[in-house]
Amino acid sequence: MLTRSFSDQLRRSARAAGVLLVNLASGVAALLLLVVWLGAMALCLVGVGVPLLVGVTALVRRFTGWERRRLGRVLGRLVSQRYRAPSDASMVARFRALVTDGASWRDLGWVAITATGGLVLGMATAYLVLGALNAITVPLWWWAMPSSDPVTPLPGVAVTSWSSALLVPFVGFAYLALATFAPVVAHLYARWGERVLTPNPAAHLAERVDYLSRTRAEVLEAHGTELRRIERDLHDGLQARLVNVSMYLGLLDELLADDHPGRAFARQARSQTQVALTELRAVVRSIYPPILSDRGLVGALRTAAEDCAVPCELDADDVGELPAAVESAAYFGATEALTNAVRHSGATHVRITVRRSPDLLTVRVHDDGVGGLEKALAEGVAGTGLAGIRTRLRAFDGTFTVHSPVGGPTELTMELPCAW
């Protein structure tokens, strides 16, 4: 049992020493990466180092990925990391993602540690291992060295006789005894790397929230794009076919004699086709209004204002290109608020205001009706459609506020993030 324990300790020490010896290579690589990274940063000051910095940072990430796997084998667990994805494939977006991502700076910090502390540990381990081998084998070859250049296993100690040569191996055994601490040193070094490369709980939570927000935005945008595709396929495909069927049925109705028994069936089929078309158009509008694809948000709201049953004024800036999901949510929210003003408030005038900052889209619907929506919301009165607006905006981290005292006026404000 004692022999088995000793052999296990020896294997652990050998493996740990191997881990520390690898620091020689990783330390040199880290030093080169650090020098190139600093050079790229210096070139960024004159505007030509951005592509080089992006490339070097990619190499740093590959290096620290290899280091995480190596340290994880020592700890027996995964040292993971998640990087922020750029908003697009442009060089500016990639540079922005690298600079604003805390993981990039943690990687760089570990590169600096590996280039200094890791390299020193590797050199110290190499000195112990090589020194032990040298000292233990001195009796085998010291006599072959010329007297003018004797063996010096220790600084200031020269082997010039058999007595000193036989004592030197004890120095080697002392070195090996020190090497038995290699597992402890390797474990502490791996824990150090895990602490540097892994975000602290607060940073991890912030990065997790940021990651979930970005992925949710991507899912919502993909969902909006898919709805736009479905709307286009239904509008250009199925709806067009139903129109053709209705047209052919109308021609068939005209060609058949008045007393032909098939004429009644043709008319009934055409009537059912018209009903199907009406229902299909309603479904298409509920999925993604075609007018949004044709005219954009401002054009769609202008049409809604012109078709409103009460005088409606639109005050809108050019909002530019918006994510499909945000555009759809803003349109449905504004039209629902407009419908609510017409049906429930008794308003004689409605005003829709649309503004966009770089990161936020704001839509306000103001009417001079009787108000009271705040009380209705507090009492949970159904039928106003406001709950649906709030639910739709909540998916985007949007806000929905209502100012509607009894007696009016009413102002509904919707704010949606639009810079993902």
PDB file of C-alpha atoms in Angstrom, residues 149-256:
ATOM      1  CA  ASP A 149      36.411  23.142 -16.509  1.00  0.00           C
ATOM      2  CA  PRO A 150      35.073  21.095 -13.569  1.00  0.00           C
ATOM      3  CA  VAL A 151      31.414  20.251 -12.990  1.00  0.00           C
ATOM      4  CA  THR A 152      29.553  22.939 -10.978  1.00  0.00           C
ATOM      5  CA  PRO A 153      26.136  21.499 -10.008  1.00  0.00           C
ATOM      6  CA  LEU A 154      25.607  24.450  -7.634  1.00  0.00           C
ATOM      7  CA  PRO A 155      26.847  28.036  -8.004  1.00  0.00           C
ATOM      8  CA  GLY A 156      30.274  28.240  -6.420  1.00  0.00           C
ATOM      9  CA  VAL A 157      30.542  24.460  -5.871  1.00  0.00           C
ATOM     10  CA  ALA A 158      32.957  22.555  -8.124  1.00  0.00           C
ATOM     11  CA  VAL A 159      33.259  18.754  -8.185  1.00  0.00           C
ATOM     12  CA  THR A 160      36.970  17.948  -8.083  1.00  0.00           C
ATOM     13  CA  SER A 161      36.996  14.691  -6.112  1.00  0.00           C
ATOM     14  CA  TRP A 162      35.040  11.497  -5.649  1.00  0.00           C
ATOM     15  CA  SER A 163      33.899  12.579  -2.195  1.00  0.00           C
ATOM     16  CA  SER A 164      32.247  15.736  -3.523  1.00  0.00           C
ATOM     17  CA  ALA A 165      30.887  13.833  -6.543  1.00  0.00           C
ATOM     18  CA  LEU A 166      29.162  11.300  -4.260  1.00  0.00           C
ATOM     19  CA  LEU A 167      27.597  14.079  -2.183  1.00  0.00           C
ATOM     20  CA  VAL A 168      26.136  15.980  -5.148  1.00  0.00           C
ATOM     21  CA  PRO A 169      23.300  13.448  -5.839  1.00  0.00           C
ATOM     22  CA  PHE A 170      21.786  14.395  -2.487  1.00  0.00           C
ATOM     23  CA  VAL A 171      21.297  17.869  -3.940  1.00  0.00           C
ATOM     24  CA  GLY A 172      19.433  16.242  -6.828  1.00  0.00           C
ATOM     25  CA  PHE A 173      17.214  14.318  -4.436  1.00  0.00           C
ATOM     26  CA  ALA A 174      16.483  17.580  -2.642  1.00  0.00           C
ATOM     27  CA  TYR A 175      15.434  19.057  -5.969  1.00  0.00           C
ATOM     28  CA  LEU A 176      13.136  16.086  -6.551  1.00  0.00           C
ATOM     29  CA  ALA A 177      11.674  16.568  -3.085  1.00  0.00           C
ATOM     30  CA  LEU A 178      10.844  20.144  -4.023  1.00  0.00           C
ATOM     31  CA  ALA A 179       9.281  18.841  -7.249  1.00  0.00           C
ATOM     32  CA  THR A 180       6.743  16.885  -5.184  1.00  0.00           C
ATOM     33  CA  PHE A 181       5.077  20.234  -4.501  1.00  0.00           C
ATOM     34  CA  ALA A 182       4.406  20.573  -8.231  1.00  0.00           C
ATOM     35  CA  PRO A 183       0.748  19.343  -7.936  1.00  0.00           C
ATOM     36  CA  VAL A 184      -0.004  22.043  -5.375  1.00  0.00           C
ATOM     37  CA  VAL A 185       1.686  24.735  -7.458  1.00  0.00           C
ATOM     38  CA  ALA A 186      -0.044  23.562 -10.657  1.00  0.00           C
ATOM     39  CA  HIS A 187      -3.427  23.530  -8.925  1.00  0.00           C
ATOM     40  CA  LEU A 188      -2.922  27.030  -7.516  1.00  0.00           C
ATOM     41  CA  TYR A 189      -1.812  28.251 -10.937  1.00  0.00           C
ATOM     42  CA  ALA A 190      -4.903  26.701 -12.552  1.00  0.00           C
ATOM     43  CA  ARG A 191      -7.158  28.281  -9.906  1.00  0.00           C
ATOM     44  CA  TRP A 192      -5.491  31.610 -10.628  1.00  0.00           C
ATOM     45  CA  GLY A 193      -6.196  31.179 -14.326  1.00  0.00           C
ATOM     46  CA  GLU A 194      -9.812  30.232 -13.648  1.00  0.00           C
ATOM     47  CA  ARG A 195     -10.282  33.333 -11.501  1.00  0.00           C
ATOM     48  CA  VAL A 196      -8.798  35.614 -14.174  1.00  0.00           C
ATOM     49  CA  LEU A 197     -10.534  34.041 -17.171  1.00  0.00           C
ATOM     50  CA  THR A 198     -13.949  33.603 -15.545  1.00  0.00           C
ATOM     51  CA  PRO A 199     -16.072  36.692 -14.815  1.00  0.00           C
ATOM     52  CA  ASN A 200     -16.987  37.430 -11.215  1.00  0.00           C
ATOM     53  CA  PRO A 201     -20.652  36.820 -10.251  1.00  0.00           C
ATOM     54  CA  ALA A 202     -21.723  40.416 -10.893  1.00  0.00           C
ATOM     55  CA  ALA A 203     -19.960  40.578 -14.263  1.00  0.00           C
ATOM     56  CA  HIS A 204     -21.228  37.115 -15.145  1.00  0.00           C
ATOM     57  CA  LEU A 205     -24.801  38.185 -14.377  1.00  0.00           C
ATOM     58  CA  ALA A 206     -24.405  41.362 -16.434  1.00  0.00           C
ATOM     59  CA  GLU A 207     -22.937  39.418 -19.353  1.00  0.00           C
ATOM     60  CA  ARG A 208     -25.683  36.804 -19.051  1.00  0.00           C
ATOM     61  CA  VAL A 209     -28.376  39.490 -19.161  1.00  0.00           C
ATOM     62  CA  ASP A 210     -26.665  41.112 -22.144  1.00  0.00           C
ATOM     63  CA  TYR A 211     -26.401  37.758 -23.912  1.00  0.00           C
ATOM     64  CA  LEU A 212     -30.047  36.877 -23.289  1.00  0.00           C
ATOM     65  CA  SER A 213     -31.165  40.342 -24.410  1.00  0.00           C
ATOM     66  CA  ARG A 214     -29.193  40.053 -27.646  1.00  0.00           C
ATOM     67  CA  THR A 215     -30.347  36.523 -28.383  1.00  0.00           C
ATOM     68  CA  ARG A 216     -33.954  37.452 -27.644  1.00  0.00           C
ATOM     69  CA  ALA A 217     -33.644  40.424 -29.969  1.00  0.00           C
ATOM     70  CA  GLU A 218     -32.209  38.151 -32.655  1.00  0.00           C
ATOM     71  CA  VAL A 219     -35.067  35.683 -32.186  1.00  0.00           C
ATOM     72  CA  LEU A 220     -37.657  38.455 -32.340  1.00  0.00           C
ATOM     73  CA  GLU A 221     -36.062  39.892 -35.457  1.00  0.00           C
ATOM     74  CA  ALA A 222     -35.940  36.464 -37.077  1.00  0.00           C
ATOM     75  CA  HIS A 223     -39.569  35.974 -36.082  1.00  0.00           C
ATOM     76  CA  GLY A 224     -40.533  39.318 -37.612  1.00  0.00           C
ATOM     77  CA  THR A 225     -38.639  38.509 -40.802  1.00  0.00           C
ATOM     78  CA  GLU A 226     -40.351  35.118 -40.994  1.00  0.00           C
ATOM     79  CA  LEU A 227     -43.769  36.734 -40.521  1.00  0.00           C
ATOM     80  CA  ARG A 228     -42.928  39.153 -43.321  1.00  0.00           C
ATOM     81  CA  ARG A 229     -42.010  36.202 -45.563  1.00  0.00           C
ATOM     82  CA  ILE A 230     -45.229  34.353 -44.697  1.00  0.00           C
ATOM     83  CA  GLU A 231     -47.258  37.481 -45.406  1.00  0.00           C
ATOM     84  CA  ARG A 232     -45.555  37.916 -48.767  1.00  0.00           C
ATOM     85  CA  ASP A 233     -46.087  34.259 -49.693  1.00  0.00           C
ATOM     86  CA  LEU A 234     -49.771  34.417 -48.758  1.00  0.00           C
ATOM     87  CA  HIS A 235     -50.289  37.759 -50.491  1.00  0.00           C
ATOM     88  CA  ASP A 236     -48.436  36.902 -53.695  1.00  0.00           C
ATOM     89  CA  GLY A 237     -49.251  33.195 -53.777  1.00  0.00           C
ATOM     90  CA  LEU A 238     -52.442  31.914 -52.212  1.00  0.00           C
ATOM     91  CA  GLN A 239     -54.334  35.184 -52.452  1.00  0.00           C
ATOM     92  CA  ALA A 240     -53.487  35.568 -56.138  1.00  0.00           C
ATOM     93  CA  ARG A 241     -54.647  32.012 -56.813  1.00  0.00           C
ATOM     94  CA  LEU A 242     -57.935  32.602 -55.032  1.00  0.00           C
ATOM     95  CA  VAL A 243     -58.472  35.747 -57.100  1.00  0.00           C
ATOM     96  CA  ASN A 244     -57.897  33.697 -60.252  1.00  0.00           C
ATOM     97  CA  VAL A 245     -60.349  31.046 -59.063  1.00  0.00           C
ATOM     98  CA  SER A 246     -62.953  33.722 -58.348  1.00  0.00           C
ATOM     99  CA  MET A 247     -62.409  35.256 -61.781  1.00  0.00           C
ATOM    100  CA  TYR A 248     -62.791  31.899 -63.568  1.00  0.00           C
ATOM    101  CA  LEU A 249     -65.928  31.131 -61.581  1.00  0.00           C
ATOM    102  CA  GLY A 250     -67.345  34.499 -62.631  1.00  0.00           C
ATOM    103  CA  LEU A 251     -66.586  33.725 -66.275  1.00  0.00           C
ATOM    104  CA  LEU A 252     -68.210  30.327 -65.876  1.00  0.00           C
ATOM    105  CA  ASP A 253     -71.300  31.985 -64.372  1.00  0.00           C
ATOM    106  CA  GLU A 254     -71.591  34.270 -67.413  1.00  0.00           C
ATOM    107  CA  LEU A 255     -71.091  31.449 -69.920  1.00  0.00           C
ATOM    108  CA  LEU A 256     -73.731  29.156 -68.470  1.00  0.00           C
TER     109      LEU A 256
END
